[in-house]
Tab-separated table of C-alpha atoms and ligand atoms in Angstrom:
chain	number	residue	atom	x	y	z
A	1	MET	CA	200.901	81.699	157.224
A	2	THR	CA	198.482	82.255	154.435
A	3	ASP	CA	199.075	81.886	150.750
A	4	LYS	CA	196.333	82.415	148.252
A	5	ASN	CA	198.220	80.831	145.463
A	6	GLU	CA	199.226	77.527	147.142
A	7	LEU	CA	196.698	74.689	146.747
A	8	ALA	CA	195.572	72.958	149.958
A	9	GLN	CA	195.836	69.224	150.299
A	10	ILE	CA	192.822	69.265	152.590
A	11	GLY	CA	189.912	71.805	153.401
A	12	VAL	CA	187.731	71.958	156.657
A	13	VAL	CA	184.335	73.709	156.193
A	14	GLY	CA	182.780	74.785	159.763
A	15	LEU	CA	185.186	76.460	161.984
A	16	ALA	CA	183.570	76.035	165.340
A	17	VAL	CA	185.821	74.623	168.037
A	18	MET	CA	186.085	71.037	166.653
A	19	GLY	CA	186.606	72.285	162.896
A	20	SER	CA	189.253	74.924	163.745
A	21	ASN	CA	191.007	72.543	166.128
A	22	LEU	CA	191.070	69.836	163.473
A	23	ALA	CA	192.302	72.383	160.813
A	24	ARG	CA	195.100	73.505	163.156
A	25	ASN	CA	195.935	69.891	163.640
A	26	PHE	CA	196.284	69.382	159.912
A	27	ALA	CA	198.444	72.591	159.444
A	28	ARG	CA	200.510	71.743	162.469
A	29	ASN	CA	201.509	68.344	160.872
A	30	GLY	CA	202.689	70.021	157.462
A	31	ASN	CA	199.558	70.055	155.452
A	32	THR	CA	198.359	72.977	153.689
A	33	VAL	CA	194.900	73.613	154.888
A	34	ALA	CA	191.815	75.402	153.077
A	35	VAL	CA	189.393	76.752	155.562
A	36	TYR	CA	185.884	78.314	155.218
A	37	ASN	CA	182.867	79.072	157.454
A	38	ARG	CA	179.590	80.529	156.641
A	39	SER	CA	180.249	83.314	158.640
A	40	PRO	CA	183.906	84.865	157.746
A	41	GLU	CA	184.282	86.136	161.236
A	42	LYS	CA	185.351	82.580	162.514
A	43	THR	CA	187.763	82.262	159.682
A	44	HIS	CA	189.483	85.556	160.382
A	45	ALA	CA	189.492	84.640	164.051
A	46	LEU	CA	191.228	81.305	163.262
A	47	ILE	CA	193.947	82.803	160.963
A	48	GLU	CA	194.718	85.550	163.341
A	49	ALA	CA	194.937	83.632	166.671
A	50	HIS	CA	196.619	80.628	164.977
A	51	GLY	CA	197.712	81.467	161.441
A	52	GLU	CA	201.453	81.106	162.304
A	53	GLU	CA	200.973	77.233	163.255
A	54	GLY	CA	201.210	76.306	159.544
A	55	ASN	CA	199.768	76.973	156.103
A	56	PHE	CA	196.104	77.989	156.143
A	57	VAL	CA	194.418	79.040	152.744
A	58	PRO	CA	191.252	80.944	153.997
A	59	SER	CA	188.100	81.452	151.663
A	60	GLU	CA	184.977	83.534	152.012
A	61	THR	CA	183.040	81.502	149.395
A	62	ILE	CA	182.475	78.021	149.080
A	63	GLU	CA	183.588	78.387	145.378
A	64	ASP	CA	186.938	79.920	146.308
A	65	PHE	CA	187.205	77.290	148.903
A	66	VAL	CA	186.820	74.564	146.249
A	67	ALA	CA	189.098	76.164	144.051
A	68	SER	CA	191.871	76.188	146.655
A	69	LEU	CA	192.004	72.479	147.014
A	70	GLU	CA	194.564	70.347	144.956
A	71	ARG	CA	192.688	67.433	142.996
A	72	PRO	CA	191.355	65.153	143.838
A	73	ARG	CA	189.723	67.657	146.320
A	74	LYS	CA	189.231	66.575	149.857
A	75	ALA	CA	187.065	68.565	152.106
A	76	ILE	CA	185.927	67.737	155.713
A	77	ILE	CA	182.560	68.981	156.906
A	78	MET	CA	182.659	69.878	160.613
A	79	VAL	CA	179.048	71.567	161.028
A	80	LYS	CA	175.918	70.797	163.204
A	81	ALA	CA	174.866	67.078	162.222
A	82	GLY	CA	171.404	67.184	160.501
A	83	ARG	CA	170.072	69.841	157.969
A	84	ALA	CA	173.360	72.084	157.821
A	85	THR	CA	175.199	69.046	156.868
A	86	ASP	CA	172.906	68.331	154.083
A	87	ALA	CA	173.280	72.031	152.891
A	88	VAL	CA	177.069	72.008	152.996
A	89	ILE	CA	177.202	68.597	151.037
A	90	ASP	CA	174.902	70.121	148.392
A	91	GLN	CA	177.173	73.287	147.963
A	92	LEU	CA	180.323	71.323	147.782
A	93	ALA	CA	179.015	68.632	145.331
A	94	GLU	CA	177.898	71.418	143.248
A	95	ALA	CA	181.155	73.240	143.171
A	96	MET	CA	183.443	70.088	143.046
A	97	ASP	CA	184.469	67.772	140.148
A	98	ASP	CA	184.019	64.049	139.463
A	99	GLY	CA	186.244	61.933	141.850
A	100	ASP	CA	186.670	64.612	144.595
A	101	ILE	CA	185.917	63.480	148.309
A	102	ILE	CA	183.400	64.938	150.628
A	103	ILE	CA	184.019	64.064	154.282
A	104	ASP	CA	181.420	64.442	157.031
A	105	GLY	CA	183.371	64.220	160.317
A	106	GLY	CA	180.090	65.013	162.518
A	107	ASN	CA	178.230	62.696	164.617
A	108	ALA	CA	175.801	61.742	161.850
A	109	LEU	CA	173.271	58.980	161.861
A	110	PHE	CA	174.577	56.085	159.928
A	111	THR	CA	171.516	55.893	157.988
A	112	ASP	CA	171.891	59.484	156.847
A	113	THR	CA	175.345	58.618	155.955
A	114	ILE	CA	174.202	55.702	153.841
A	115	ARG	CA	171.559	58.184	152.080
A	116	ARG	CA	174.176	60.888	151.468
A	117	GLU	CA	176.885	58.711	150.056
A	118	LYS	CA	174.291	57.339	147.419
A	119	ASP	CA	173.310	60.827	146.602
A	120	VAL	CA	176.770	62.320	146.374
A	121	ALA	CA	178.010	59.220	144.440
A	122	ALA	CA	175.105	59.599	141.769
A	123	ARG	CA	176.777	63.110	141.434
A	124	GLY	CA	180.159	61.655	140.602
A	125	LYS	CA	181.988	62.664	143.851
A	126	HIS	CA	182.763	60.504	146.796
A	127	PHE	CA	181.552	60.777	150.211
A	128	VAL	CA	183.016	59.534	153.367
A	129	GLY	CA	181.244	59.441	156.660
A	130	ALA	CA	183.959	59.690	159.246
A	131	GLY	CA	183.458	59.282	163.314
A	132	ILE	CA	186.066	61.422	164.855
A	133	SER	CA	186.444	61.030	168.739
A	134	GLY	CA	188.339	62.681	171.318
A	135	GLY	CA	186.724	65.982	171.732
A	136	GLU	CA	188.061	69.314	171.297
A	137	GLU	CA	191.412	68.222	172.630
A	138	GLY	CA	191.588	65.100	170.595
A	139	ALA	CA	190.877	67.010	167.528
A	140	LEU	CA	193.588	69.487	168.098
A	141	ASN	CA	196.370	66.981	169.299
A	142	GLY	CA	195.293	63.715	167.879
A	143	PRO	CA	191.816	62.033	167.785
A	144	ALA	CA	190.779	58.601	166.776
A	145	ILE	CA	189.032	58.548	163.324
A	146	MET	CA	186.664	56.013	161.918
A	147	PRO	CA	186.309	56.810	158.033
A	148	GLY	CA	183.701	54.877	156.208
A	149	GLY	CA	182.908	55.174	152.461
A	150	PRO	CA	184.415	53.681	149.456
A	151	LYS	CA	187.849	51.965	149.863
A	152	GLU	CA	189.266	54.095	146.868
A	153	SER	CA	188.662	57.330	148.948
A	154	TRP	CA	190.556	55.677	151.844
A	155	GLU	CA	193.562	55.224	149.553
A	156	THR	CA	193.595	58.968	148.892
A	157	LEU	CA	192.624	60.122	152.440
A	158	GLY	CA	194.436	57.498	154.680
A	159	PRO	CA	198.005	59.316	154.438
A	160	ILE	CA	196.598	62.650	155.588
A	161	LEU	CA	194.217	61.261	158.177
A	162	GLU	CA	196.967	59.181	159.464
A	163	SER	CA	199.077	62.522	159.845
A	164	ILE	CA	196.677	63.949	162.256
A	165	ALA	CA	195.518	60.894	164.157
A	166	ALA	CA	196.639	59.938	167.723
A	167	ASN	CA	199.516	57.311	167.686
A	168	VAL	CA	199.749	54.351	169.992
A	169	ASP	CA	203.086	52.325	169.578
A	170	GLY	CA	203.685	53.638	166.241
A	171	THR	CA	200.160	52.785	165.021
A	172	PRO	CA	198.047	55.542	163.875
A	173	CYS	CA	194.514	55.351	165.366
A	174	VAL	CA	192.681	55.493	162.124
A	175	THR	CA	191.631	52.917	159.578
A	176	HIS	CA	189.014	52.345	156.974
A	177	ILE	CA	186.261	50.768	158.860
A	178	GLY	CA	183.995	49.667	155.849
A	179	PRO	CA	181.833	51.117	152.962
A	180	ASP	CA	179.046	53.636	153.142
A	181	GLY	CA	177.824	54.316	156.721
A	182	ALA	CA	180.228	51.811	158.634
A	183	GLY	CA	182.417	54.607	160.091
A	184	HIS	CA	179.606	56.448	161.471
A	185	PHE	CA	177.862	53.290	162.793
A	186	VAL	CA	181.092	52.300	164.543
A	187	LYS	CA	181.361	55.698	166.002
A	188	MET	CA	177.893	55.578	167.267
A	189	VAL	CA	178.425	52.287	168.994
A	190	HIS	CA	181.624	53.873	170.413
A	191	ASN	CA	179.631	56.547	171.744
A	192	GLY	CA	177.090	53.877	173.146
A	193	ILE	CA	180.016	52.080	175.136
A	194	GLU	CA	180.990	55.818	176.326
A	195	TYR	CA	177.652	56.090	177.802
A	196	ALA	CA	177.863	52.744	179.490
A	197	ASP	CA	181.474	53.432	180.542
A	198	MET	CA	180.669	56.708	182.234
A	199	GLN	CA	177.469	55.348	183.922
A	200	VAL	CA	179.209	52.550	185.423
A	201	ILE	CA	181.778	54.955	186.727
A	202	GLY	CA	178.996	57.046	188.039
A	203	GLU	CA	177.519	54.083	189.817
A	204	ALA	CA	181.015	53.355	191.632
A	205	TYR	CA	180.991	56.783	192.706
A	206	GLN	CA	177.540	56.634	193.950
A	207	LEU	CA	178.249	53.637	196.136
A	208	LEU	CA	181.512	55.001	197.452
A	209	ARG	CA	179.720	58.354	198.355
A	210	TYR	CA	176.476	57.096	199.848
A	211	GLY	CA	177.345	53.440	200.623
A	212	ALA	CA	180.712	53.930	202.280
A	213	GLY	CA	180.068	57.511	203.152
A	214	MET	CA	183.313	58.814	201.477
A	215	GLU	CA	183.838	62.539	200.291
A	216	PRO	CA	184.376	63.318	196.886
A	217	ALA	CA	188.034	64.404	197.152
A	218	GLU	CA	188.780	60.914	198.820
A	219	ILE	CA	187.076	59.226	196.140
A	220	ALA	CA	189.006	61.081	193.523
A	221	GLU	CA	192.044	59.646	195.190
A	222	VAL	CA	190.736	56.243	195.010
A	223	PHE	CA	189.959	56.639	191.178
A	224	ARG	CA	193.537	58.051	190.706
A	225	GLU	CA	194.831	54.693	192.245
A	226	TRP	CA	192.491	52.846	190.178
A	227	ASN	CA	193.747	54.436	187.126
A	228	SER	CA	197.056	52.592	187.333
A	229	GLY	CA	195.678	49.325	187.073
A	230	ASP	CA	193.259	47.365	184.964
A	231	LEU	CA	190.841	50.315	184.860
A	232	ASP	CA	193.635	52.663	183.528
A	233	SER	CA	191.542	54.957	180.961
A	234	TYR	CA	190.852	58.478	179.966
A	235	LEU	CA	187.202	58.213	181.503
A	236	ILE	CA	188.849	57.272	184.893
A	237	GLU	CA	191.430	59.705	184.740
A	238	ILE	CA	189.105	62.519	184.241
A	239	THR	CA	186.618	61.366	186.820
A	240	ALA	CA	189.427	61.951	189.404
A	241	GLU	CA	189.952	65.324	188.123
A	242	VAL	CA	186.115	66.034	188.138
A	243	LEU	CA	185.876	64.529	191.647
A	244	ALA	CA	189.025	66.592	192.992
A	245	GLN	CA	187.452	70.085	191.617
A	246	LYS	CA	186.260	72.530	194.201
A	247	ASP	CA	183.361	74.864	192.916
A	248	PRO	CA	185.340	78.423	192.428
A	249	GLU	CA	182.324	80.278	193.919
A	250	THR	CA	181.589	78.281	197.061
A	251	GLY	CA	184.382	76.118	197.598
A	252	ALA	CA	182.229	73.049	197.783
A	253	PRO	CA	182.953	70.071	195.896
A	254	LEU	CA	181.973	70.972	192.174
A	255	VAL	CA	180.100	67.519	191.946
A	256	ASP	CA	177.674	68.631	194.546
A	257	ILE	CA	177.031	71.911	192.760
A	258	ILE	CA	176.319	70.314	189.452
A	259	VAL	CA	172.701	69.523	188.780
A	260	ASP	CA	172.445	65.818	188.727
A	261	ALA	CA	170.400	65.668	185.443
A	262	ALA	CA	172.715	64.211	182.476
A	263	GLY	CA	172.214	65.583	178.894
A	264	GLN	CA	172.827	63.639	175.805
A	265	LYS	CA	172.909	64.397	172.160
A	266	GLY	CA	171.679	61.196	170.741
A	267	THR	CA	174.413	58.999	169.800
A	268	GLY	CA	173.968	56.591	172.962
A	269	ARG	CA	170.203	56.551	172.235
A	270	TRP	CA	170.789	55.679	168.442
A	271	THR	CA	172.879	53.046	169.661
A	272	ALA	CA	170.182	51.479	171.937
A	273	ILE	CA	167.467	51.731	169.247
A	274	ASN	CA	169.745	49.939	166.669
A	275	GLY	CA	170.348	47.271	169.489
A	276	LEU	CA	166.541	46.987	169.665
A	277	GLU	CA	166.053	46.683	165.959
A	278	LEU	CA	168.699	44.250	165.267
A	279	GLY	CA	167.665	42.292	168.502
A	280	VAL	CA	171.099	42.583	170.152
A	281	PRO	CA	171.001	42.620	173.988
A	282	ILE	CA	173.207	45.710	174.412
A	283	THR	CA	171.554	46.062	178.080
A	284	GLY	CA	174.429	48.240	179.427
A	285	ILE	CA	174.175	50.797	176.759
A	286	ALA	CA	170.435	50.915	176.926
A	287	GLU	CA	170.305	51.212	180.709
A	288	SER	CA	172.778	54.001	180.600
A	289	VAL	CA	170.577	55.812	178.175
A	290	PHE	CA	167.650	55.323	180.402
A	291	ALA	CA	169.702	56.478	183.597
A	292	ARG	CA	170.561	59.692	181.923
A	293	ALA	CA	166.657	59.925	181.168
A	294	LEU	CA	165.737	59.171	184.619
A	295	SER	CA	168.077	61.628	186.112
A	296	SER	CA	166.614	64.393	183.891
A	297	SER	CA	162.842	63.448	184.788
A	298	THR	CA	162.951	66.354	187.299
A	299	ALA	CA	159.311	66.669	188.041
A	300	GLN	CA	158.852	62.895	188.514
A	301	ARG	CA	162.004	62.464	190.867
A	302	ARG	CA	160.824	65.614	193.031
A	303	ALA	CA	157.349	63.892	193.344
A	304	ALA	CA	158.845	60.802	194.441
A	305	GLN	CA	161.208	62.389	196.621
A	306	GLU	CA	158.644	64.323	198.377
A	307	GLY	CA	156.115	61.348	198.341
A	308	GLN	CA	158.832	59.655	199.944
A	309	LEU	CA	158.275	56.210	198.254
A	310	PRO	CA	159.327	53.516	200.840
A	311	ALA	CA	162.876	52.604	200.990
A	312	GLY	CA	162.417	49.350	203.013
A	313	THR	CA	164.658	48.521	205.755
A	314	ILE	CA	167.861	50.085	204.878
A	315	LYS	CA	170.746	48.311	206.371
A	316	ALA	CA	174.049	49.835	207.154
A	317	LEU	CA	177.179	48.282	205.507
A	318	ASP	CA	178.788	45.685	207.707
A	319	VAL	CA	181.742	45.232	205.473
A	320	ASP	CA	185.250	46.677	206.007
A	321	LYS	CA	185.532	49.930	204.066
A	322	ALA	CA	188.955	49.037	202.136
A	323	GLU	CA	187.303	45.645	201.055
A	324	PHE	CA	184.169	47.297	199.793
A	325	ILE	CA	186.168	49.918	197.736
A	326	GLU	CA	188.072	46.828	196.336
A	327	ASP	CA	184.615	45.070	195.530
A	328	VAL	CA	183.431	48.087	193.837
A	329	ARG	CA	186.321	48.398	191.634
A	330	ARG	CA	185.848	44.719	190.541
A	331	ALA	CA	182.295	45.296	189.931
A	332	LEU	CA	182.976	48.283	187.815
A	333	TYR	CA	185.563	46.298	185.761
A	334	ALA	CA	183.049	43.398	185.239
A	335	ALA	CA	180.236	45.776	184.083
A	336	LYS	CA	182.702	47.663	182.037
A	337	LEU	CA	183.647	44.294	180.371
A	338	ILE	CA	180.092	43.588	179.657
A	339	ALA	CA	179.481	46.884	177.988
A	340	TYR	CA	182.383	46.476	175.769
A	341	SER	CA	181.296	42.782	175.026
A	342	GLN	CA	177.950	43.925	174.054
A	343	GLY	CA	178.937	46.859	172.176
A	344	PHE	CA	181.138	44.549	169.981
A	345	ASP	CA	178.273	42.332	169.610
A	346	GLY	CA	176.373	45.226	168.355
A	347	ILE	CA	178.881	46.023	165.747
A	348	LYS	CA	179.140	42.505	164.550
A	349	ALA	CA	175.234	42.505	164.134
A	350	GLY	CA	175.545	45.863	162.369
A	351	SER	CA	178.156	44.735	159.932
A	352	GLU	CA	176.347	41.518	158.927
A	353	GLU	CA	173.067	43.409	158.537
A	354	PHE	CA	174.535	46.330	156.295
A	355	GLY	CA	177.419	43.998	154.601
A	356	TRP	CA	180.371	45.831	155.883
A	357	ASP	CA	182.653	43.335	157.008
A	358	VAL	CA	184.042	45.410	159.900
A	359	ASP	CA	187.028	43.913	161.520
A	360	PRO	CA	186.865	43.971	165.461
A	361	ARG	CA	190.603	43.893	165.709
A	362	ASP	CA	190.908	47.386	163.700
A	363	LEU	CA	188.615	48.827	166.428
A	364	ALA	CA	190.440	47.436	169.197
A	365	THR	CA	193.617	48.963	167.679
A	366	ILE	CA	192.205	52.358	166.836
A	367	TRP	CA	190.444	52.902	169.965
A	368	ARG	CA	193.630	52.545	172.083
A	369	GLY	CA	194.432	56.286	171.729
A	370	GLY	CA	192.739	59.513	170.870
A	371	CYS	CA	188.993	58.636	171.619
A	372	ILE	CA	187.061	58.937	174.718
A	373	ILE	CA	186.832	55.431	175.542
A	374	ARG	CA	190.499	54.853	175.104
A	375	ALA	CA	191.872	52.583	177.691
A	376	LYS	CA	194.734	50.081	178.531
A	377	PHE	CA	192.046	47.374	178.593
A	378	LEU	CA	191.845	47.794	174.623
A	379	ASP	CA	195.334	46.080	174.345
A	380	ARG	CA	193.554	43.088	175.966
A	381	ILE	CA	190.675	43.256	173.726
A	382	ARG	CA	192.693	43.349	170.691
A	383	ALA	CA	194.773	40.398	171.898
A	384	ALA	CA	191.531	38.446	172.150
A	385	TYR	CA	190.332	39.062	168.697
A	386	ASP	CA	193.928	38.306	167.486
A	387	ASN	CA	193.569	35.097	169.178
A	388	ASN	CA	190.194	34.427	167.695
A	389	ALA	CA	188.646	37.168	165.327
A	390	ASP	CA	185.422	35.005	165.464
A	391	LEU	CA	184.904	35.061	169.344
A	392	PRO	CA	181.163	34.270	170.037
A	393	ALA	CA	181.635	37.032	172.695
A	394	LEU	CA	184.344	39.167	173.891
A	395	ILE	CA	183.648	37.690	177.582
A	396	LEU	CA	184.422	34.250	176.324
A	397	ASP	CA	187.995	34.956	175.457
A	398	PRO	CA	190.306	33.017	177.852
A	399	TYR	CA	191.757	35.900	179.405
A	400	PHE	CA	188.511	37.765	180.180
A	401	LYS	CA	186.976	34.422	181.541
A	402	GLY	CA	190.194	34.110	183.788
A	403	GLU	CA	189.552	37.885	184.891
A	404	LEU	CA	185.693	37.041	185.526
A	405	GLU	CA	186.681	34.280	187.796
A	406	ASP	CA	188.178	37.118	190.289
A	407	LEU	CA	185.438	39.552	189.378
A	408	ILE	CA	182.229	37.601	189.796
A	409	ASP	CA	181.834	37.300	193.513
A	410	PRO	CA	182.740	40.970	194.312
A	411	TRP	CA	180.509	41.976	191.469
A	412	ARG	CA	177.535	39.969	193.092
A	413	ARG	CA	178.341	41.376	196.577
A	414	VAL	CA	178.075	44.879	195.265
A	415	VAL	CA	174.893	44.332	193.543
A	416	VAL	CA	173.585	42.787	196.949
A	417	ALA	CA	174.928	45.848	198.805
A	418	ALA	CA	173.238	48.500	196.437
A	419	THR	CA	170.017	46.662	196.677
A	420	GLN	CA	170.136	46.421	200.385
A	421	LEU	CA	171.387	50.114	200.731
A	422	GLY	CA	168.606	51.061	198.183
A	423	LEU	CA	171.293	52.663	196.246
A	424	PRO	CA	170.726	52.646	192.267
A	425	ALA	CA	173.082	50.645	190.333
A	426	PRO	CA	171.235	49.826	187.057
A	427	VAL	CA	174.189	48.958	184.927
A	428	PHE	CA	175.849	46.953	187.663
A	429	ALA	CA	172.811	45.058	188.190
A	430	SER	CA	171.534	44.549	184.610
A	431	SER	CA	174.731	43.483	183.387
A	432	LEU	CA	174.911	40.835	185.880
A	433	SER	CA	171.567	39.464	185.008
A	434	TYR	CA	172.785	39.555	181.334
A	435	TYR	CA	175.933	37.702	182.509
A	436	ASP	CA	173.714	35.054	184.356
A	437	SER	CA	171.131	34.737	181.521
A	438	LEU	CA	173.975	34.127	179.012
A	439	ARG	CA	175.283	31.372	181.420
A	440	ALA	CA	172.000	29.837	182.382
A	441	GLU	CA	171.207	26.408	181.205
A	442	ARG	CA	167.445	27.082	181.201
A	443	LEU	CA	165.877	30.416	180.758
A	444	PRO	CA	162.105	31.447	181.501
A	445	ALA	CA	161.758	31.708	177.619
A	446	ALA	CA	160.363	28.291	177.580
A	447	LEU	CA	157.481	29.426	179.736
A	448	ILE	CA	157.135	32.450	177.671
A	449	GLN	CA	156.655	30.226	174.657
A	450	GLY	CA	154.094	28.283	176.461
A	451	GLN	CA	152.124	31.313	177.193
A	452	ARG	CA	152.275	32.614	173.726
A	453	ASP	CA	151.079	29.429	172.479
A	454	PHE	CA	148.198	29.528	175.034
A	455	PHE	CA	146.788	32.792	174.137
A	456	GLY	CA	147.727	33.121	170.607
A	457	ALA	CA	148.574	29.565	169.148
A	458	HIS	CA	152.191	31.035	168.555
A	459	THR	CA	153.486	27.366	168.614
A	460	PHE	CA	156.702	26.361	170.066
A	461	LYS	CA	159.798	23.848	169.454
A	462	ARG	CA	160.462	20.938	171.485
A	463	THR	CA	163.991	20.037	173.216
A	464	ASP	CA	163.667	16.400	172.075
A	465	LYS	CA	162.653	16.393	168.376
A	466	PRO	CA	162.666	18.852	165.467
A	467	GLY	CA	159.298	20.604	164.299
A	468	THR	CA	156.809	23.078	165.294
A	469	PHE	CA	154.042	22.333	167.894
A	470	HIS	CA	151.015	23.594	169.544
A	471	ILE	CA	148.786	22.433	172.469
A	472	GLU	CA	144.898	22.540	171.965
A	473	TRP	CA	144.807	24.782	175.129
A	474	SER	CA	141.022	25.243	174.978
A	475	GLY	CA	140.333	21.605	173.981
A	476	ASP	CA	141.450	18.575	174.985
A	477	ARG	CA	145.217	19.776	175.315
A	478	SER	CA	146.521	17.344	172.839
A	479	LEU	CA	149.761	18.060	170.951
A	480	THR	CA	149.609	18.686	167.394
A	481	GLN	CA	152.599	19.292	165.022
A	482	THR	CA	152.033	22.373	162.605
A	483	ASP	CA	155.163	21.738	160.602
B	1	6PG	C1	183.726	61.788	171.393
B	1	6PG	C2	182.448	62.272	171.987
B	1	6PG	C3	181.888	63.391	171.372
B	1	6PG	C4	180.880	63.807	172.187
B	1	6PG	C5	179.695	63.044	172.598
B	1	6PG	C6	178.985	63.660	173.606
B	1	6PG	O1	183.742	60.561	170.798
B	1	6PG	O2	184.502	62.567	171.275
B	1	6PG	O3	181.747	61.013	172.097
B	1	6PG	O4	181.361	62.715	170.222
B	1	6PG	O5	181.380	64.662	173.118
B	1	6PG	O6	178.701	63.071	171.478
B	1	6PG	O7	177.667	62.840	173.549
B	1	6PG	P1	176.429	63.288	174.388
B	1	6PG	O8	176.262	64.775	174.387
B	1	6PG	O9	175.332	62.516	173.924
B	1	6PG	O10	176.813	62.727	175.788
């Protein structure tokens, strides 16, 4: 139904699939929604196909769109991240009044969001960078929403966002994350975790396929079973679907027909870069980004295959198949646990750096539904932070420590098997090294400090007394205290 005279509670700019699904979600949940797209055909198409789902107020100019919103006006931008977003923000800020709210629902880089918030605030309006997860289906039926921006805007926006968000046990999967770029930052790390989660699932598949010699359809059944236990999650569920799918043209397993070069739009890479900048070892996420990059290094891979780099003496697996499958399940669970633990470390570091005061309990709550990394396991993460909001690391929570008791040996066995078989398992292996590094009483960092002092007089600390020291390496090798 459309009514030009009715004022809308919310507006959506940009009516590609995500935008129009979000608009439909608002309308289906009783909100009157103003809709605008640069080319009016998309607006007409939305109204024609779905106008009966609720109250839409379509406009053909941004001015009419703004005029169709009730005050304080609330408009969500769902256009391509980057310059297109800046252009729409500028148009909206121009046409809106003081106190109105512009929301960017795309995957914007959080530093852009911080900049935009400042600019828009200087023009008297509010700007909210909101991460929205759940893909096309989530946008329509209930996404997880991570809004940043001023707390004041959340008071106005909260109820309307709650009306469309996913809901788990009566709790909507949306909350105010923190000021300015906090929402987009958290969404960025969500996507980083998503990359790692997808990669460890991929590594498990690779081991079952080429280590245990199983066919995709058989592995699909294994994933289906895993989805009823600790690993119960959206990504495991869709993995089973993808593996069971046959290519409609050839009848071959679809996974064998798809080119094995993974794409990326950049959010995982941003997370890894941020980890490097803030000095947080989010190794699982970084390895996952590199794994995608390596998969897409087509020419180099071809040369390495044609040149037949030596594989060493590949030994056949001498373990029982059922035991191996269970080991892989546990290794996957362990590596996934590390990825989440590191992701939460990344969020803590970002929150401290930018003064956002992000509460990890909020994330563990709102990520339980709607988003791509939704998993049963998030309930456990929430419980962990409920018990201790200042956990030094998620894996140090008593429940997860107990889980790791059961996971550690199979995890080691799987990394050994992968190495022995010459099968790549970058996140399984590097996460295990991360885990062992955290546990290690002594790290070779002492030697590195010695080397740095040797060639650059970079000094070192001593274990037995305070102060900063240097050895006269090219002289008499005496010890001097520098402060
Ligand atoms: C989500 C997804 C979504 C998008 C990813 C895909 O949370 O709904 O993360 O935002 O599908 O950006 O990212 P890549 O193209 O980089 O894999």
